[in-house]
Amino acid sequence: MPSSAAPASPPSDAAALRQAAAGALAQRFPVRWLEEHAVLPLAQSSTDAHVAVGAPPSPQVRDAVARVLRVPITWVTVPSSELRAALHAAPRTSPERDAQVTSDGRSAADDALTGDHVARVDDLRAAASREPVVQLVNAMLAEAVRTGASDIHVESRADGVHVRMRRDGVLHDVQTLGADFRAAVLSRLKVLAGLDIAERRLPQDGRARIRVGARELDLRVSTLPALHGEGIVLRLLDASVDGTPRSLDTLGMDAALRDGLRALLQRQSGLLLVTGPTGSGKTTTLYAALSERATPDVKTVTVEDPVEYRLDGVTQLPVNLRAGFGFPQALRAMLRHDPDVILVGEMRDSETAEIAVRAALTGHLVLSTVHTTDAVGALTRLRDMGVPAYLLAATLQGVLAQRLVRRSCAACAAPRAPDAADLALFAPQAPPAQVLAGAGCTRCSDTGFAGRIAIAELVRMDDALRDALVRGASTSTLRTMARDAGSGSLRADGQRAVRDGLTTGAEVLRVLGEAESEIAPTSTPHA
């Protein structure tokens, strides 16, 4: 409890500072926190307190001390060297502190200072609405938009809050915030996404729509409880200036492959799949393809989780699992609306896959995605999910597998001799005499890359592949047949991108990995 005596006068010598550092008032704070911020409480009464600082304290330090002492603060400036010497000599533990240590090794003072334990939700909301916190979060979002980041990762660690941004598929450290920012920043992000700011033990997911400058963004926000506190990931979804997806011509695909994909899109029925791992641009490619079929004379319906792009003239259905409206229910409902083209965001289970395949069998063109490493893997994946092989053989028209590789920065790219990674990518063939690579500049933040392009392989089903699929042929057999038919490979398309000066061998190998880059021979061109 605060003492009723008046606060003592500011100390006049180092001995008085050492005495204050060993006193009961200072022991209400973790010594490591006092040392980090060069702060030392001197005395407190029921009406005010004196606190020594080596330099003017930040607003966050002022708020943190006020949360613990709960009285107006008089800040006293003292020599930093004497202050730090006194704190260095202060006792590390005391019976009072030991009694406040919780089962996870944190003290009540730790929680008060970092804001990790706030008794009232109103306190969290107040912290989230403070002007410095609002400006910090706004600046974070503006920086992500300015640099073209796709994700913002706000991670709680022992030394504070680390902010990282994913640009062109690669995470970059942006800034580290003190631990006293943790509760306020996390609460601000939760408020934006409509999440429960008092819930820190369970994961949460939410969405928000914000405007940064002239651009409107959709944010997908996900929280995750971790050892040192919650982490939050924000995914930024920005279609384009006019709110429509990109076209196939802007994805950087090989021209022959793009023409083959367009030919499949003109069919009136059947199943067309895009496959690849998370973050490989499947949805962007699907919407670019869909935009070419979504003409006024075509009824187009999509079911997604969530809807990532908006298309005029297209009926778009977001799934709502809490309400019992998942992919199977949405597919059954949309089929009663007589669509011509159907987009299913992802085939996650056997029920969704079988309904989509049967829809393709009954005269609809169905576009969807599957998570597999290459195009042929999608055939066996759907078969393993329980889709009858004869139905799959009758409906599947083609599978596009793709990855996203960083594009060499046009502002600083210059010719150079092939390096070890280029030699490894092209082996056993000879690489081109020269490749283009970025040296790093202000436009690409000294990475040598700006933007991304797709490398891809396209398997178009023919009678031989359909017969082998029905017979239950293995993945390796189907893959060999597809290569012989001219499907190409991800590695071959990566080589094409390097030859065209679009990226580097090291980048292609980074994205594909050793196993995937060796799936198939590299000499087969796209048909």
XYZ file of C-alpha atoms in Angstrom:
527
model
C 0.000 0.000 0.000
C 1.283 3.553 -0.589
C 2.802 5.297 2.338
C 0.941 8.284 3.816
C 4.162 10.232 4.239
C 5.077 12.909 1.749
C 7.479 11.864 -0.995
C 11.106 12.257 -0.117
C 13.169 14.977 -1.740
C 15.135 13.974 -4.826
C 18.343 12.184 -3.827
C 21.449 14.302 -3.830
C 24.063 11.560 -4.132
C 24.718 8.049 -5.396
C 24.268 6.563 -1.912
C 20.676 7.783 -1.781
C 20.003 6.212 -5.174
C 21.395 2.865 -4.032
C 19.184 3.053 -0.946
C 16.117 3.713 -3.107
C 17.021 0.831 -5.450
C 17.047 -1.562 -2.463
C 13.818 -0.185 -1.010
C 10.377 -1.769 -0.955
C 8.937 0.622 -3.559
C 11.536 -0.302 -6.177
C 10.919 -3.976 -5.438
C 7.421 -3.620 -6.874
C 9.144 -3.542 -10.283
C 11.328 -6.177 -11.961
C 14.933 -4.999 -11.729
C 15.562 -5.994 -15.348
C 12.737 -3.689 -16.476
C 14.056 -0.787 -14.395
C 17.535 -1.316 -15.856
C 16.261 -1.539 -19.415
C 14.403 1.779 -19.161
C 16.711 3.566 -16.648
C 13.884 4.221 -14.200
C 13.963 4.132 -10.374
C 10.941 4.882 -8.104
C 12.072 6.918 -5.094
C 9.082 7.541 -2.876
C 5.282 7.455 -2.964
C 2.396 8.880 -0.966
C -1.332 8.546 -1.370
C -1.370 11.530 -3.721
C 1.823 11.390 -5.805
C 5.212 9.763 -6.337
C 8.763 10.699 -7.276
C 10.509 8.603 -9.932
C 14.127 9.080 -11.040
C 15.050 8.799 -14.727
C 18.290 9.160 -16.631
C 16.526 10.846 -19.572
C 12.987 12.015 -20.359
C 10.823 8.855 -20.333
C 8.841 7.699 -23.337
C 5.026 7.782 -23.222
C 5.030 3.996 -22.913
C 7.309 4.083 -19.850
C 5.150 6.816 -18.294
C 2.037 4.681 -18.789
C 3.724 1.542 -17.461
C 4.903 3.200 -14.232
C 1.510 4.847 -13.745
C -0.203 1.439 -14.071
C 1.863 0.124 -11.155
C 1.903 3.153 -8.846
C -1.592 4.491 -9.725
C -0.805 8.071 -8.606
C 0.478 11.176 -10.429
C 4.225 10.975 -11.098
C 6.897 13.615 -10.591
C 9.877 12.750 -12.794
C 13.324 13.557 -11.410
C 16.330 13.617 -13.746
C 19.566 12.213 -12.284
C 22.925 11.240 -13.832
C 22.405 8.088 -15.911
C 25.665 6.520 -14.748
C 24.720 6.827 -11.069
C 21.209 5.558 -11.736
C 22.418 2.466 -13.586
C 25.060 1.765 -10.937
C 22.385 1.835 -8.236
C 20.113 -0.501 -10.198
C 22.998 -2.852 -10.940
C 23.639 -3.183 -7.195
C 19.948 -3.686 -6.374
C 18.819 -7.099 -4.994
C 17.524 -9.446 -7.665
C 14.904 -11.142 -5.497
C 12.986 -10.519 -2.293
C 10.304 -12.368 -0.305
C 7.758 -9.823 -1.559
C 8.672 -10.458 -5.192
C 8.880 -14.217 -4.769
C 5.354 -14.247 -3.395
C 4.099 -12.550 -6.558
C 5.755 -14.896 -9.032
C 3.193 -16.993 -10.899
C 3.426 -20.581 -12.102
C 4.714 -19.522 -15.519
C 7.694 -17.723 -13.986
C 6.319 -14.205 -14.498
C 5.634 -11.725 -11.727
C 2.577 -9.589 -11.179
C 4.749 -6.538 -11.794
C 5.869 -8.038 -15.128
C 2.243 -8.373 -16.174
C 1.339 -4.870 -15.063
C 4.270 -3.326 -16.926
C 3.766 -5.223 -20.171
C -0.007 -5.080 -20.028
C -0.239 -8.872 -20.299
C -2.597 -8.994 -17.346
C -5.213 -6.268 -17.180
C -8.114 -6.780 -14.851
C -10.682 -4.881 -16.876
C -11.498 -5.047 -20.564
C -12.017 -1.300 -20.438
C -8.302 -0.893 -19.666
C -7.406 -2.872 -22.785
C -9.774 -0.813 -24.917
C -8.354 2.394 -23.487
C -4.793 1.229 -24.248
C -5.801 0.279 -27.798
C -7.319 3.702 -28.449
C -4.352 5.793 -27.262
C -3.054 8.031 -30.017
C 0.543 6.693 -30.034
C -0.742 3.121 -30.399
C -3.204 4.049 -33.155
C -0.456 5.891 -35.036
C 1.947 2.972 -34.615
C -0.518 0.453 -36.062
C -1.488 2.813 -38.887
C 2.184 3.333 -39.749
C 2.709 -0.442 -39.737
C -0.137 -0.954 -42.216
C 1.001 1.949 -44.398
C 4.539 0.523 -44.553
C 3.164 -2.876 -45.569
C 1.174 -1.296 -48.392
C 4.100 0.881 -49.508
C 6.486 -2.070 -49.748
C 3.951 -4.493 -51.232
C 3.925 -6.869 -48.254
C 1.414 -9.712 -48.317
C 1.537 -10.486 -44.581
C 2.386 -8.735 -41.322
C 3.619 -10.951 -38.472
C 3.417 -9.420 -34.974
C 5.245 -11.866 -32.688
C 5.585 -11.735 -28.895
C 9.057 -12.711 -27.728
C 11.019 -12.496 -24.496
C 12.623 -9.178 -25.445
C 9.489 -7.495 -26.765
C 7.302 -7.515 -29.863
C 8.919 -8.272 -33.219
C 7.245 -7.083 -36.418
C 8.081 -8.904 -39.642
C 6.607 -8.492 -43.108
C 6.475 -10.967 -45.964
C 7.463 -9.370 -49.251
C 7.525 -11.437 -52.416
C 7.221 -14.600 -50.307
C 10.179 -13.855 -47.978
C 9.926 -12.592 -44.381
C 11.881 -9.454 -43.437
C 12.429 -7.994 -39.955
C 10.921 -4.517 -39.810
C 11.067 -3.345 -36.188
C 11.180 -4.468 -32.575
C 8.872 -2.867 -30.023
C 9.405 -2.840 -26.276
C 7.433 -5.258 -24.130
C 5.374 -2.351 -22.807
C 3.781 -2.077 -26.270
C 2.572 -5.681 -26.305
C -0.906 -5.445 -24.804
C -1.802 -2.148 -26.463
C -0.694 -3.118 -29.986
C -2.272 -6.578 -29.850
C -5.494 -5.102 -28.471
C -5.564 -2.478 -31.226
C -5.250 -5.148 -33.921
C -7.974 -7.223 -32.251
C -10.295 -4.226 -32.117
C -9.777 -3.640 -35.851
C -10.686 -7.274 -36.609
C -13.642 -7.426 -34.225
C -12.005 -10.039 -31.973
C -12.374 -10.598 -28.227
C -9.589 -8.491 -26.723
C -9.816 -10.265 -23.356
C -9.284 -13.762 -24.823
C -5.591 -14.649 -24.895
C -5.692 -18.415 -24.328
C -7.357 -19.555 -27.553
C -6.704 -18.789 -31.250
C -9.076 -16.357 -32.925
C -9.770 -15.410 -36.538
C -11.314 -12.226 -37.830
C -11.511 -9.844 -40.761
C -11.371 -6.118 -41.295
C -11.642 -3.698 -44.177
C -9.436 -0.634 -44.042
C -8.413 2.201 -46.320
C -4.754 3.169 -46.662
C -4.448 6.254 -48.816
C -6.485 5.608 -51.944
C -6.418 1.817 -51.549
C -8.994 -0.318 -49.814
C -7.697 -3.507 -48.211
C -9.265 -6.598 -46.728
C -7.356 -7.939 -43.718
C -7.531 -11.544 -42.574
C -6.413 -11.551 -38.949
C -5.388 -14.636 -36.976
C -4.143 -14.820 -33.375
C -2.109 -17.594 -31.796
C -1.213 -17.983 -28.089
C 2.493 -18.668 -27.604
C 5.072 -18.948 -24.831
C 5.815 -15.233 -24.487
C 2.354 -13.972 -25.367
C 0.051 -13.825 -28.343
C 1.175 -13.533 -31.933
C -0.972 -12.012 -34.663
C -0.697 -12.456 -38.424
C -2.457 -10.086 -40.796
C -2.866 -11.085 -44.416
C -3.413 -8.136 -46.745
C -5.762 -8.778 -49.646
C -5.796 -6.103 -52.313
C -7.314 -7.000 -55.670
C -6.207 -3.964 -57.680
C -6.990 -0.303 -58.032
C -10.369 -1.014 -59.617
C -11.173 -4.024 -57.414
C -10.760 -6.663 -60.121
C -8.241 -9.535 -60.265
C -5.235 -9.693 -62.534
C -5.384 -11.185 -66.023
C -3.534 -14.295 -67.198
C -1.260 -12.076 -69.297
C 0.186 -10.392 -66.185
C 1.211 -13.561 -64.310
C 4.512 -14.094 -66.134
C 3.608 -17.553 -67.450
C 5.153 -19.139 -70.522
C 3.129 -18.083 -73.584
C 2.553 -21.651 -74.849
C 1.398 -22.793 -71.427
C -0.924 -19.808 -71.115
C -2.473 -20.565 -74.496
C -3.028 -24.177 -73.454
C -4.763 -23.031 -70.275
C -6.987 -20.665 -72.226
C -8.002 -23.513 -74.549
C -9.128 -25.563 -71.531
C -11.101 -22.602 -70.174
C -13.196 -22.438 -73.332
C -14.661 -25.900 -72.761
C -18.295 -26.012 -71.729
C -17.917 -28.686 -69.062
C -15.315 -30.582 -67.127
C -12.956 -30.079 -64.199
C -9.893 -27.799 -64.260
C -7.580 -27.778 -61.229
C -4.803 -25.470 -60.015
C -2.446 -27.037 -57.497
C 0.461 -26.023 -55.309
C 1.317 -25.329 -51.650
C -0.139 -22.498 -49.592
C 1.012 -19.131 -50.885
C 1.746 -20.295 -54.429
C -0.809 -17.972 -56.055
C -3.490 -20.566 -56.833
C -6.418 -18.253 -56.079
C -4.926 -15.401 -58.102
C -4.520 -17.689 -61.110
C -8.037 -19.109 -60.720
C -9.564 -15.640 -60.644
C -7.485 -14.501 -63.605
C -8.863 -17.516 -65.471
C -12.386 -16.941 -64.208
C -12.377 -13.307 -65.338
C -11.995 -14.530 -68.939
C -15.123 -16.707 -68.659
C -17.287 -14.370 -66.564
C -19.057 -12.770 -69.529
C -22.639 -11.444 -69.474
C -23.965 -14.564 -71.257
C -22.496 -16.948 -68.635
C -23.870 -17.681 -65.163
C -20.853 -17.886 -62.855
C -21.018 -18.853 -59.160
C -18.146 -19.187 -56.665
C -17.930 -20.666 -53.169
C -14.907 -19.623 -51.136
C -13.473 -19.378 -47.636
C -13.127 -16.422 -47.637
C -14.008 -14.450 -50.787
C -10.680 -12.849 -51.719
C -11.548 -10.971 -54.911
C -14.708 -9.276 -56.062
C -15.965 -9.781 -59.618
C -18.875 -7.883 -61.118
C -21.529 -10.162 -62.587
C -20.403 -13.165 -60.510
C -22.415 -14.651 -57.643
C -19.925 -15.201 -54.809
C -20.772 -17.315 -51.771
C -18.639 -17.175 -48.598
C -18.847 -20.355 -46.530
C -20.032 -20.038 -42.932
C -19.036 -23.123 -40.977
C -20.557 -21.836 -37.739
C -23.920 -21.654 -39.472
C -23.486 -25.098 -41.061
C -22.914 -23.650 -44.548
C -19.749 -25.369 -45.765
C -18.463 -26.263 -49.213
C -20.767 -29.315 -49.711
C -23.896 -27.385 -48.671
C -22.941 -24.414 -50.855
C -22.290 -26.631 -53.877
C -25.649 -28.391 -53.562
C -27.420 -25.037 -53.241
C -25.666 -23.377 -56.188
C -26.384 -26.265 -58.529
C -30.086 -25.433 -58.218
C -29.323 -22.004 -59.725
C -28.288 -23.459 -63.079
C -24.711 -22.099 -63.262
C -22.486 -22.485 -66.317
C -19.163 -21.983 -64.518
C -18.456 -22.911 -60.894
C -15.413 -21.982 -58.823
C -14.777 -23.999 -55.662
C -12.141 -22.323 -53.506
C -10.574 -25.592 -52.383
C -11.352 -29.314 -52.453
C -10.737 -30.059 -48.783
C -12.666 -33.284 -48.299
C -14.064 -36.217 -50.222
C -17.662 -34.944 -50.111
C -16.763 -31.597 -51.683
C -14.565 -33.300 -54.294
C -17.202 -35.791 -55.345
C -19.953 -33.170 -55.628
C -17.660 -30.959 -57.736
C -16.718 -33.879 -60.003
C -20.353 -34.854 -60.492
C -21.189 -31.213 -61.288
C -18.504 -31.306 -63.996
C -20.053 -34.524 -65.325
C -23.482 -32.912 -65.688
C -22.472 -30.049 -67.973
C -20.722 -27.471 -65.766
C -17.188 -26.125 -66.044
C -15.727 -26.459 -62.523
C -12.546 -24.663 -61.419
C -10.900 -25.541 -58.113
C -7.635 -26.021 -56.192
C -5.939 -28.975 -54.506
C -2.828 -29.019 -52.316
C -0.245 -31.236 -54.060
C 3.386 -30.734 -55.052
C 2.931 -31.177 -58.810
C 0.181 -31.509 -61.402
C 0.092 -35.321 -61.645
C -0.101 -35.561 -57.862
C -3.599 -34.040 -58.047
C -4.867 -37.096 -59.968
C -3.849 -39.567 -57.302
C -4.793 -37.141 -54.510
C -8.420 -37.008 -55.642
C -8.432 -40.750 -56.185
C -7.161 -41.239 -52.630
C -9.870 -38.885 -51.353
C -12.463 -41.368 -52.583
C -13.463 -39.890 -55.933
C -14.124 -42.861 -58.247
C -11.371 -43.107 -60.863
C -13.880 -43.514 -63.688
C -15.601 -40.242 -62.716
C -12.292 -38.427 -62.480
C -11.148 -39.768 -65.845
C -14.438 -38.696 -67.441
C -14.418 -35.138 -66.113
C -10.844 -33.945 -65.525
C -9.627 -31.742 -68.386
C -6.340 -30.470 -67.038
C -4.214 -29.643 -63.984
C -1.994 -26.600 -63.622
C 0.745 -26.754 -60.958
C 2.522 -23.520 -60.106
C 4.943 -21.735 -57.793
C 5.769 -18.069 -57.342
C 9.377 -16.932 -57.741
C 10.722 -13.455 -57.121
C 11.307 -11.392 -60.217
C 14.679 -9.733 -60.772
C 14.387 -6.004 -60.126
C 14.103 -4.190 -63.443
C 15.774 -1.102 -61.989
C 19.053 -2.747 -60.947
C 19.224 -6.029 -62.912
C 22.424 -6.460 -64.888
C 24.017 -9.330 -66.855
C 26.437 -11.593 -65.014
C 28.073 -14.977 -65.513
C 26.121 -18.034 -64.241
C 26.887 -18.891 -60.612
C 26.803 -22.250 -58.823
C 23.019 -22.166 -58.381
C 22.475 -21.496 -62.090
C 24.751 -24.407 -62.965
C 22.843 -26.678 -60.562
C 19.465 -25.672 -62.000
C 20.446 -26.358 -65.607
C 22.588 -29.478 -64.999
C 23.326 -31.602 -66.920
C 22.618 -29.018 -69.631
C 24.739 -25.923 -70.136
C 23.266 -22.710 -68.677
C 22.966 -19.551 -70.771
C 26.185 -17.582 -71.205
C 24.765 -14.745 -69.111
C 21.852 -14.316 -66.685
C 20.209 -11.185 -65.336
C 20.353 -10.546 -61.591
C 19.525 -7.533 -59.449
C 22.359 -5.905 -57.523
C 20.025 -4.214 -55.029
C 18.650 -0.673 -55.034
C 16.162 1.531 -53.223
C 13.289 0.309 -55.388
C 13.768 -3.330 -54.306
C 14.952 -2.535 -50.750
C 18.407 -3.866 -51.688
C 17.084 -7.409 -52.283
C 17.626 -7.499 -56.046
C 14.004 -8.614 -56.548
C 10.751 -6.724 -57.097
C 7.459 -8.569 -57.564
C 6.846 -12.219 -58.384
C 5.993 -14.321 -61.422
C 4.527 -17.807 -61.788
C 6.429 -20.825 -63.028
C 4.109 -23.648 -63.906
C 3.454 -26.990 -65.551
C 0.222 -27.956 -67.292
C -1.019 -31.524 -67.672
C -3.775 -31.857 -70.264
C -5.659 -35.122 -70.032
C -5.632 -37.402 -73.070
C -7.025 -40.893 -73.665
C -3.829 -42.645 -72.565
C -3.765 -40.800 -69.224
C -7.465 -41.446 -68.655
C -7.052 -45.182 -69.282
C -4.029 -45.361 -66.950
C -5.929 -43.481 -64.248
C -8.856 -45.917 -64.410
C -6.445 -48.861 -64.269
C -4.985 -47.471 -61.033
C -1.545 -46.586 -62.375
C 0.969 -45.237 -59.885
C 1.879 -41.573 -59.593
C 5.325 -42.169 -61.118
C 3.774 -43.948 -64.116
C 1.255 -41.163 -64.657
C 4.015 -38.572 -64.328
C 6.159 -40.286 -66.945
C 3.219 -40.473 -69.336
C 2.435 -36.782 -68.819
C 6.050 -35.778 -69.493
C 6.132 -37.914 -72.633
C 2.980 -36.130 -73.784
C 4.762 -32.767 -73.425
C 3.466 -31.438 -70.120
C 6.821 -29.918 -69.167
C 7.880 -29.514 -65.538
C 8.207 -26.823 -62.910
C 11.979 -27.038 -63.185
C 11.898 -26.678 -66.969
C 9.698 -23.594 -66.662
C 12.079 -22.233 -64.038
C 14.903 -22.633 -66.533
C 12.832 -20.752 -69.094
C 12.342 -17.879 -66.620
C 16.098 -17.685 -65.975
C 16.884 -17.730 -69.707
C 14.377 -14.915 -70.223
C 16.087 -12.815 -67.545
C 13.064 -12.866 -65.239
C 14.667 -14.495 -62.175
C 17.776 -16.368 -61.012
C 18.709 -20.010 -60.595
C 19.099 -19.573 -56.845
C 15.551 -18.245 -56.571
C 14.061 -21.134 -58.582
C 15.914 -23.702 -56.482
C 14.834 -21.943 -53.271
C 11.189 -22.150 -54.229
C 11.181 -25.660 -55.675
C 13.506 -27.297 -53.166
C 15.793 -30.167 -54.043
C 13.125 -32.890 -54.118
C 10.684 -31.037 -56.370
C 13.366 -29.678 -58.694
C 14.436 -33.239 -59.428
C 10.964 -34.712 -60.049
C 11.348 -34.784 -63.799
C 13.889 -34.413 -66.612
C 14.610 -30.834 -67.566
C 14.809 -31.189 -71.317
C 11.105 -31.477 -72.101
C 9.664 -28.174 -73.355
C 6.055 -27.113 -72.949
C 3.800 -28.418 -75.669
